Tab-separated table of C-alpha atoms and ligand atoms in Angstrom:
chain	number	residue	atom	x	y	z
A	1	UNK	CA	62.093	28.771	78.896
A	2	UNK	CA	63.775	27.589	82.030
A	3	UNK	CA	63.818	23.862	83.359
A	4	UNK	CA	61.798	25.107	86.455
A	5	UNK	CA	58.934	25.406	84.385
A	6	UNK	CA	58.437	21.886	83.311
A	7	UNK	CA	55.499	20.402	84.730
A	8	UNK	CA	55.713	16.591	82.594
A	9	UNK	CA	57.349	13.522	83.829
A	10	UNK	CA	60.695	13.644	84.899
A	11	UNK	CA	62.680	10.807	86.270
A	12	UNK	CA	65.061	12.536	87.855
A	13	UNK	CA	65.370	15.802	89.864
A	14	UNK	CA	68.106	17.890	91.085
A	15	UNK	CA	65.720	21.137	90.208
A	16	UNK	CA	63.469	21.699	93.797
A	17	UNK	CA	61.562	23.967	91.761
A	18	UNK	CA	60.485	21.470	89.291
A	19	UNK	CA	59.648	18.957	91.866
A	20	UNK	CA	57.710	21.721	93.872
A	21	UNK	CA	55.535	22.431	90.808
A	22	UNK	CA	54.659	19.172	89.652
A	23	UNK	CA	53.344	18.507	93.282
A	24	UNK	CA	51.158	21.000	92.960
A	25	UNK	CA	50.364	19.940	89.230
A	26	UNK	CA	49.542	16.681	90.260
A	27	UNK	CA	47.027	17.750	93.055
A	28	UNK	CA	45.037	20.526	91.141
A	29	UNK	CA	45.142	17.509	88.403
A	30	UNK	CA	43.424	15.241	91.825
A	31	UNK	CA	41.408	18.370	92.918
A	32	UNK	CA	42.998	18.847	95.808
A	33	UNK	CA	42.359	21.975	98.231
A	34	UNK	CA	43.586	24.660	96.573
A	35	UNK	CA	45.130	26.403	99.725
A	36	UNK	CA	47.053	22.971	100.420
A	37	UNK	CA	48.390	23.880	96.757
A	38	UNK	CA	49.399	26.972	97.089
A	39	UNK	CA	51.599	25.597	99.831
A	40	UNK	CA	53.681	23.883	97.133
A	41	UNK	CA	53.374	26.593	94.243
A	42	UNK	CA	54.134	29.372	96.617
A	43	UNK	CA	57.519	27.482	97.823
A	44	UNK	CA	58.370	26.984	94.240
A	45	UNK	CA	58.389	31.058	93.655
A	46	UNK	CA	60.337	31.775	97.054
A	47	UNK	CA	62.898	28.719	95.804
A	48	UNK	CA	63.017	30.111	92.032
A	49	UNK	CA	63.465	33.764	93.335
A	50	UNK	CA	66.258	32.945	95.398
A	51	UNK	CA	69.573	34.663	94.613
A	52	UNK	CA	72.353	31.767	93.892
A	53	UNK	CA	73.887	32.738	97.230
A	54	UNK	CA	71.673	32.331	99.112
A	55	UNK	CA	70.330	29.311	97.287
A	56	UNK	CA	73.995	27.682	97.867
A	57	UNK	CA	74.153	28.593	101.571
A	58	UNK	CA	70.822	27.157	102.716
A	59	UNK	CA	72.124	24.017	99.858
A	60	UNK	CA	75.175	24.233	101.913
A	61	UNK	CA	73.748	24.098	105.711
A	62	UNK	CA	70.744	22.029	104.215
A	63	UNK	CA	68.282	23.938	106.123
A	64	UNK	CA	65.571	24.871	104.382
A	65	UNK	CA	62.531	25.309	106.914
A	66	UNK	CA	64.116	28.602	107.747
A	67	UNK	CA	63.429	30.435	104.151
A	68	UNK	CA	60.053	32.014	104.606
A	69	UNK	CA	56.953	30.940	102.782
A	70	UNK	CA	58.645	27.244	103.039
A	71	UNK	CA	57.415	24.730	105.591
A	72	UNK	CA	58.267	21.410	106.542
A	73	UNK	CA	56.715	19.518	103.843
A	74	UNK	CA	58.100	21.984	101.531
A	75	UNK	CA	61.736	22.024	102.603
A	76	UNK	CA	61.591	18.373	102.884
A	77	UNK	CA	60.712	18.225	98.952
A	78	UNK	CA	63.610	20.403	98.157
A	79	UNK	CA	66.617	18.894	100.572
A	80	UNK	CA	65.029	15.801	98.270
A	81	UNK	CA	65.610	16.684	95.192
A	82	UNK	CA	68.918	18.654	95.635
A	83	UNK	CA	69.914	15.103	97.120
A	84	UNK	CA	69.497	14.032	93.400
A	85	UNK	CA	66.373	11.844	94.277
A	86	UNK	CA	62.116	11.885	93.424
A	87	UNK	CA	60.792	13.594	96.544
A	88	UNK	CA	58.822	11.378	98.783
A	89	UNK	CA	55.620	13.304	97.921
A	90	UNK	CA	55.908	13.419	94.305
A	91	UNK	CA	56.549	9.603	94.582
A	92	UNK	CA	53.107	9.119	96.234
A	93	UNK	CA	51.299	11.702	93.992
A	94	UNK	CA	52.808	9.570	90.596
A	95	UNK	CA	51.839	6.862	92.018
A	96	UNK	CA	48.326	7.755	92.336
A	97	UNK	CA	47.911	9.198	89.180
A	98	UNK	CA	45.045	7.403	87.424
A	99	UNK	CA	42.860	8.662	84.312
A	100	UNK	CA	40.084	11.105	85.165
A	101	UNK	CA	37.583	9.629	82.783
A	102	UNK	CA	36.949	6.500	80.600
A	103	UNK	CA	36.160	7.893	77.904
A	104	UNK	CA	36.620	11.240	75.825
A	105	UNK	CA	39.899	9.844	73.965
A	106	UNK	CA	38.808	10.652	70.532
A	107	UNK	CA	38.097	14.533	71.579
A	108	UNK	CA	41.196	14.604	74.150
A	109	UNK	CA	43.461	13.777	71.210
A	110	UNK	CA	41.647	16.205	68.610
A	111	UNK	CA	41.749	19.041	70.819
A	112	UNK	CA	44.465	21.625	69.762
A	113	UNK	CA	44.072	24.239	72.793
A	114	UNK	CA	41.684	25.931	75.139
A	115	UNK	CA	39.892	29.096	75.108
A	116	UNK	CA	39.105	29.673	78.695
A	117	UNK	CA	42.202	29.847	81.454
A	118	UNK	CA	42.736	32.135	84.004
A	119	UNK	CA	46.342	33.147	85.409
A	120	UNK	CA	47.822	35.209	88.286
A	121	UNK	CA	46.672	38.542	86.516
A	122	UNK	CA	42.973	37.812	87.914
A	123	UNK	CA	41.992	34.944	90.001
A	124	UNK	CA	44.535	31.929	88.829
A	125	UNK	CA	47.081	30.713	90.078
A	126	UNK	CA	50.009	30.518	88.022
A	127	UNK	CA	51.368	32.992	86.052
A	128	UNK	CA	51.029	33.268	82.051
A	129	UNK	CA	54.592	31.200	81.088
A	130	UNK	CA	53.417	28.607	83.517
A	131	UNK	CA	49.890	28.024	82.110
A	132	UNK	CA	51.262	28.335	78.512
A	133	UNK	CA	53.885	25.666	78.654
A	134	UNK	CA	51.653	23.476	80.371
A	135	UNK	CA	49.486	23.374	77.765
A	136	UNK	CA	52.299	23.106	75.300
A	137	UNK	CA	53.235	19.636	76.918
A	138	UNK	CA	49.741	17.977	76.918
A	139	UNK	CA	50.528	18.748	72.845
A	140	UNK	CA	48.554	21.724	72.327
A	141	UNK	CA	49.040	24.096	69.758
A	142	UNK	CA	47.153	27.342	71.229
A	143	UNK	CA	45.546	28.586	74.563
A	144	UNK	CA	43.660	31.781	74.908
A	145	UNK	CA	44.372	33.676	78.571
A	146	UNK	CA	41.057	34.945	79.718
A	147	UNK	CA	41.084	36.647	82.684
A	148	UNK	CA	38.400	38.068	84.328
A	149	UNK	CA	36.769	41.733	83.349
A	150	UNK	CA	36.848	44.949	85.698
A	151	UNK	CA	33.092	44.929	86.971
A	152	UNK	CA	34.148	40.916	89.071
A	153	UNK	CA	36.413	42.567	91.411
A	154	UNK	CA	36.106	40.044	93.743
A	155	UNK	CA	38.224	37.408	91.018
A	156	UNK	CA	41.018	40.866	90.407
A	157	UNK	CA	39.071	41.744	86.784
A	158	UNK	CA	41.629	43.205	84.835
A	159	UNK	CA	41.647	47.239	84.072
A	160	UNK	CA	41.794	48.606	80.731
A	161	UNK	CA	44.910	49.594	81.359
A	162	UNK	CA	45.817	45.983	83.500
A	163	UNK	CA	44.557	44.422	79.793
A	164	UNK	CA	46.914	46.354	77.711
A	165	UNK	CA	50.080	45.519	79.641
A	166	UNK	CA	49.017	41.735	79.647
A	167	UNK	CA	49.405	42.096	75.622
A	168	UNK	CA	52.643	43.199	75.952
A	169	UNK	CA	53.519	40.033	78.230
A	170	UNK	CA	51.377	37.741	75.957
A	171	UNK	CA	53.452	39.089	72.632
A	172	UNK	CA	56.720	38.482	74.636
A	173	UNK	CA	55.814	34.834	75.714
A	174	UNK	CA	54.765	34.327	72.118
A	175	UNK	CA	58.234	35.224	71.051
A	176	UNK	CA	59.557	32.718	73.659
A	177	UNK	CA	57.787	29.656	72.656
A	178	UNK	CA	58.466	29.694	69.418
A	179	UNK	CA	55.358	27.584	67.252
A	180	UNK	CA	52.668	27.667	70.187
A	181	UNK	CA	50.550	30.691	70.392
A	182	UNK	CA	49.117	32.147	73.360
A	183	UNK	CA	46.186	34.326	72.151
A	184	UNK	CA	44.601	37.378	73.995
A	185	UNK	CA	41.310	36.710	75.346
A	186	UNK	CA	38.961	38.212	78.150
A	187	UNK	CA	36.089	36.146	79.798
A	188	UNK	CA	33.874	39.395	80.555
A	189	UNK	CA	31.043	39.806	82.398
A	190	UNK	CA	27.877	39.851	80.681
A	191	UNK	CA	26.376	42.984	82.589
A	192	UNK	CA	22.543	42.978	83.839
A	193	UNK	CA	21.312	44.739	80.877
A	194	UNK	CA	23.349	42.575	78.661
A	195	UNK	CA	26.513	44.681	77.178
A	196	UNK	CA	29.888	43.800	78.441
A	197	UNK	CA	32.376	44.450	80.677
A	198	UNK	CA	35.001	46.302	78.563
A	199	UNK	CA	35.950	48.693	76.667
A	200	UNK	CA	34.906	48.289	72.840
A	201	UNK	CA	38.467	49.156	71.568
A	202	UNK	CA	39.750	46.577	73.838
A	203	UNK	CA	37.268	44.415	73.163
A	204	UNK	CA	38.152	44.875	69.153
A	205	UNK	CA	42.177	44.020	69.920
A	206	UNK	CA	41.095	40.585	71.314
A	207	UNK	CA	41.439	37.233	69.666
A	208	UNK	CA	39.267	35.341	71.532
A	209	UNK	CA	36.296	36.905	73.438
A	210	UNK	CA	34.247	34.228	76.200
A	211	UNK	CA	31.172	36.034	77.490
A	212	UNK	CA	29.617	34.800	81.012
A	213	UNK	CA	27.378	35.769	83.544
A	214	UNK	CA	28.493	36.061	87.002
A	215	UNK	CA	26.039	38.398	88.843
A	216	UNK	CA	22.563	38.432	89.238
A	217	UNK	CA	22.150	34.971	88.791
A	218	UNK	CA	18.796	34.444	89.751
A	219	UNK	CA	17.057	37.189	87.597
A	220	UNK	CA	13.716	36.425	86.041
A	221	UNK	CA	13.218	33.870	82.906
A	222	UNK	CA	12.420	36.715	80.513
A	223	UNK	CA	15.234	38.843	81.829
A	224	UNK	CA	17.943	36.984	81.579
A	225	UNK	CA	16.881	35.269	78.420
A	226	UNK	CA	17.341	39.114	77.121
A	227	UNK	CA	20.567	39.938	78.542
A	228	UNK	CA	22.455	36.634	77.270
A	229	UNK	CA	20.939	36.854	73.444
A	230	UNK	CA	22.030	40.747	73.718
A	231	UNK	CA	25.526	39.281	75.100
A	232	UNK	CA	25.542	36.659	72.200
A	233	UNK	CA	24.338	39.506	69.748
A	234	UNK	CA	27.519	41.233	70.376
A	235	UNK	CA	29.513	41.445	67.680
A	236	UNK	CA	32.841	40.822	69.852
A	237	UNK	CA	31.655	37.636	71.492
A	238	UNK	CA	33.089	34.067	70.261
A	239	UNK	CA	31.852	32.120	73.106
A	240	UNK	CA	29.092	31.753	75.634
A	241	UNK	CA	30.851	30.782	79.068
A	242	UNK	CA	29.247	28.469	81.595
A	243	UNK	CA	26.059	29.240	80.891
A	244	UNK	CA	23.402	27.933	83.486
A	245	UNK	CA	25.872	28.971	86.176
A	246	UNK	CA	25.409	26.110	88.401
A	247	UNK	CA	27.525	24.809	90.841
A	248	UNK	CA	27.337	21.360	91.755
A	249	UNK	CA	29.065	21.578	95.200
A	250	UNK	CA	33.264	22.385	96.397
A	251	UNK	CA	34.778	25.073	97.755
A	252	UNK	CA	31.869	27.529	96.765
A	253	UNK	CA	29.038	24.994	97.408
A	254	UNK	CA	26.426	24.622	95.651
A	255	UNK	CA	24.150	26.617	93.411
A	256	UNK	CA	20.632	25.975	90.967
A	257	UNK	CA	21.017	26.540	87.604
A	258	UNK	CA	19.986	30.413	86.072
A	259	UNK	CA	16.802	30.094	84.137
A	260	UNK	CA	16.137	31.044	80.765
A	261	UNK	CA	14.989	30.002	77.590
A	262	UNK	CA	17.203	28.050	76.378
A	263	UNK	CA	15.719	27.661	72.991
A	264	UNK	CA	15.868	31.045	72.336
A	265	UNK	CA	19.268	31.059	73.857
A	266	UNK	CA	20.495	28.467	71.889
A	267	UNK	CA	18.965	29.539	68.545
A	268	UNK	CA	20.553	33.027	69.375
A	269	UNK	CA	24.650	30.813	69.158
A	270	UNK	CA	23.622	29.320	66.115
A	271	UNK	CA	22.767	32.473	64.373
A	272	UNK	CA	25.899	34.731	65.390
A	273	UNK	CA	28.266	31.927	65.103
A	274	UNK	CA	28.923	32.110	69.022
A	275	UNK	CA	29.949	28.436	70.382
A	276	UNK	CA	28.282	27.553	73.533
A	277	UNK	CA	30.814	26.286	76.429
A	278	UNK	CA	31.582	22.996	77.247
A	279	UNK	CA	32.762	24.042	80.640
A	280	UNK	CA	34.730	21.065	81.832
A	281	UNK	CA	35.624	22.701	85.620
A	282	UNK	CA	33.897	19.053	87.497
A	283	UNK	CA	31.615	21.190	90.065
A	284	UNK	CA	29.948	23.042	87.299
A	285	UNK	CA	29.788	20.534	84.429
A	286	UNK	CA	27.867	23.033	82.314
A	287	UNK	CA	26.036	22.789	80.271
A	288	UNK	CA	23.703	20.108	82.060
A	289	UNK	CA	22.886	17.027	79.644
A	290	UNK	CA	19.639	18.003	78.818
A	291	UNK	CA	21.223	21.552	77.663
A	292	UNK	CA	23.662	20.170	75.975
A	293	UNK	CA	21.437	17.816	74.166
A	294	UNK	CA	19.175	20.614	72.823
A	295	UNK	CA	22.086	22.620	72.019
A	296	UNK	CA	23.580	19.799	70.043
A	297	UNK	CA	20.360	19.635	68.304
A	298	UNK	CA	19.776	22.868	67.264
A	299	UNK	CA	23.054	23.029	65.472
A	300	UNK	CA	25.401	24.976	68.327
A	301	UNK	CA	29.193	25.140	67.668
A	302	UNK	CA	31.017	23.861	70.911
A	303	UNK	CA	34.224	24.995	72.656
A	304	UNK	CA	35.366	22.762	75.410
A	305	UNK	CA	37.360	24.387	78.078
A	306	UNK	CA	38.971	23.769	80.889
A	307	UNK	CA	38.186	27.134	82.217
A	308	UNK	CA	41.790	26.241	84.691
A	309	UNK	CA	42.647	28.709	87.276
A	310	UNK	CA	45.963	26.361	87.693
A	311	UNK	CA	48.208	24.315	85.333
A	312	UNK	CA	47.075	20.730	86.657
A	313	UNK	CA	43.376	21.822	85.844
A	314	UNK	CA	44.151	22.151	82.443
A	315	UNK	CA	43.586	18.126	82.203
A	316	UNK	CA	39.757	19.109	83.309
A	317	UNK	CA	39.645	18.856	79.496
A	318	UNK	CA	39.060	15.252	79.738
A	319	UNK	CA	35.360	15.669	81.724
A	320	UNK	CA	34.114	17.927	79.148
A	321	UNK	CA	35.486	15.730	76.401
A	322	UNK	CA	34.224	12.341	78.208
A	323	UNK	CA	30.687	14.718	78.281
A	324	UNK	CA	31.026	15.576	74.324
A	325	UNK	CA	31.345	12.510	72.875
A	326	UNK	CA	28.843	10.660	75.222
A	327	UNK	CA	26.608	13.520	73.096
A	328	UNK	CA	27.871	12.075	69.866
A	329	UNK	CA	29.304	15.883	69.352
A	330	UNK	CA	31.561	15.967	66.039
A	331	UNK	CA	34.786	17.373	66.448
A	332	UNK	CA	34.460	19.164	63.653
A	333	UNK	CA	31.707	21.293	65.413
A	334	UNK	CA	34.064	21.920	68.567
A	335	UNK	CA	35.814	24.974	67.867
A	336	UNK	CA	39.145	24.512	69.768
A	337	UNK	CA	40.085	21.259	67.824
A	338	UNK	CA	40.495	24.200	65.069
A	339	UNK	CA	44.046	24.626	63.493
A	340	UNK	CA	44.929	28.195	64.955
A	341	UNK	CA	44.316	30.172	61.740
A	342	UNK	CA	40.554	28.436	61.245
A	343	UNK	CA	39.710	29.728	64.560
A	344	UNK	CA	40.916	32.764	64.240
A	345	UNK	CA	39.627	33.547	61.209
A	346	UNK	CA	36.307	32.662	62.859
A	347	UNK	CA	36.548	35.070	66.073
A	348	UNK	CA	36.946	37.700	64.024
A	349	UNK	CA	34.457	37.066	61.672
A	350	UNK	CA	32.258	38.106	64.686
A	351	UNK	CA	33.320	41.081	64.080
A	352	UNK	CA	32.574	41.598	60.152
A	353	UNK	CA	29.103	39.980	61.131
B	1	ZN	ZN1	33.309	32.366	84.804
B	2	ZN	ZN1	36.506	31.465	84.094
């Protein structure tokens, strides 16, 4: 793995493209707007892409607001760092950085990956190395790329054929990083009628499967009490993603909850072995407390995930484990404090049923 791709504290910098990324680490990690973001992660692929020529004549006039896709913020972080000094904005941003909960220590520390991240393949936005060796450094030991399924083309869903190639790039990374494990995983659509979004052969060469709903929200009580048992049913699914759907407010505003019976629901995860979603993304903090009360209750394994759609978000963690343990949820009942081989062992013993 290259330098560029550290994203941890660094005292130092003579790598812009470093300094660029853990900018924009930093304010995904302060929920930032994401298009101010992309500002800072696009200029550190235009800066990484450049050939050393042209890298050493633009070092050489020290001009850099003339490279398109860089502005003057941008520029001004890499004449920084080439000067062999922390860039004015990452200064500020480390500076800032404070916890994002009080609590959730416990959990935070037991956690040993995440089973719901999206890259640049669907709707994230960082590419697969990037999100893995993020993870890596906040001491993971596994994180399961799930981008989204054909059906959501508004969030890029991945093609059968899209899926297959991302394999090939997931078994390569694997081979880079040595002892962390990047496992293949899909968050597919739950469809109206309940089956998924996929292929079943693709669905069967999976290691992780997270099943959501995100159409057809506001169907009927009885409906779409149907449709997610027949999801959870499925002999492929491991975990049930986000699954009132609410939105508590952001960039995409603000949404109710999806009804259904959540006993039913509920009873439905306990019975297939299918962990209900701690979805730690701060505007949909789902389940709500009363939900994840009852699902505590009626003996529900847990998964809590970031659900990140950019390396910074990955330290969303912290909200859903703050939420767990104010729940008094064992970490032995939260499948992604797992050692890799337990959880695996469980996703596919889905599919033996
Ligand atoms: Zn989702
Ligand atoms: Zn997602």
């Amino acid at each position: 793995m290259s330098q560029g791709l550290r994203v941890g504290a660094v005292s130092e910098f003579t790598d812009p493209v470093a300094a660029l990324r853990e900018i924009a680490y930093l304010m995904d990690r302060a929920r930032a707007d994401t298009h101010r973001v992309k500002a800072y992660r696009r200029a550190a692929a235009v800066v990484a892409g450049l050939s050393a020529r042209d890298r050493a004549a633009h070092e050489t006039v020290g001009d850099w607001t003339s490279v398109p896709g860089l502005g003057p913020k941008t520029a001004a972080v890499v004449r920084q760092a080439l000067a062999g000094r922390i860039p004015d904005t990452l200064a500020r941003l480390r500076s800032e950085k404070a916890p994002l909960t009080t609590g959730g220590h416990l959990l935070w520390d037991a956690l040993r990956g995440d089973l719901h991240v999206h890259t640049l393949w669907s709707d994230g936005g960082a590419d697969l190395d990037e999100m893995a060796v993020a993870e890596q450094q906040l001491g993971r030991e596994y994180i399961a790329i799930t981008d989204h399924s054909p059906r959501l083309r508004i969030a890029r869903g991945l093609s059968a054929d899209r899926l297959r190639e991302q394999w090939d790039a997931i078994a390569d990374l694997n081979e880079a990083l040595g002892g962390f494990r990047v496992l293949r995983g899909i968050e597919v659509d739950i469809l109206a009628d309940g089956s998924l979004d996929q292929a079943p052969e693709l669905l069967a060469g999976l290691d992780v499967v997270v099943a959501s709903v995100h159409s057809g929200l506001q169907m009927d009580r009885e409906s779409m009490t149907h449709r997610m048992v027949a999801a959870i049913a499925h002999p492929r699914t491991n975990v049930l993603g986000h699954c009132t759907g609410r939105l508590l407010g952001g960039e995409r505003g603000v949404r109710g909850e999806s009804v259904f019976d959540a006993e039913v629901v509920f009873a439905a995860c306990a019975q297939f072995s299918v962990a209900v979603e701690i979805n730690s993304r701060p505007e949909r903090c789902d389940p709500p407390n009363r939900l994840l009360s009852l699902a505590a209750e009626m003996g529900c394994l847990f998964s809590i995930d970031t659900d990140a759609h950019a390396p910074g978000q990955l330290e969303f963690g912290w909200y859903g484990c703050d939420r767990a343990e104010r729940h008094g949820i064992d970490a032995d009942r939260i499948v992604d404090t797992w050692p890799v081989e337990r959880l695996l062992d469980w996703t596919a013993s889905a599919t033996r049923g």
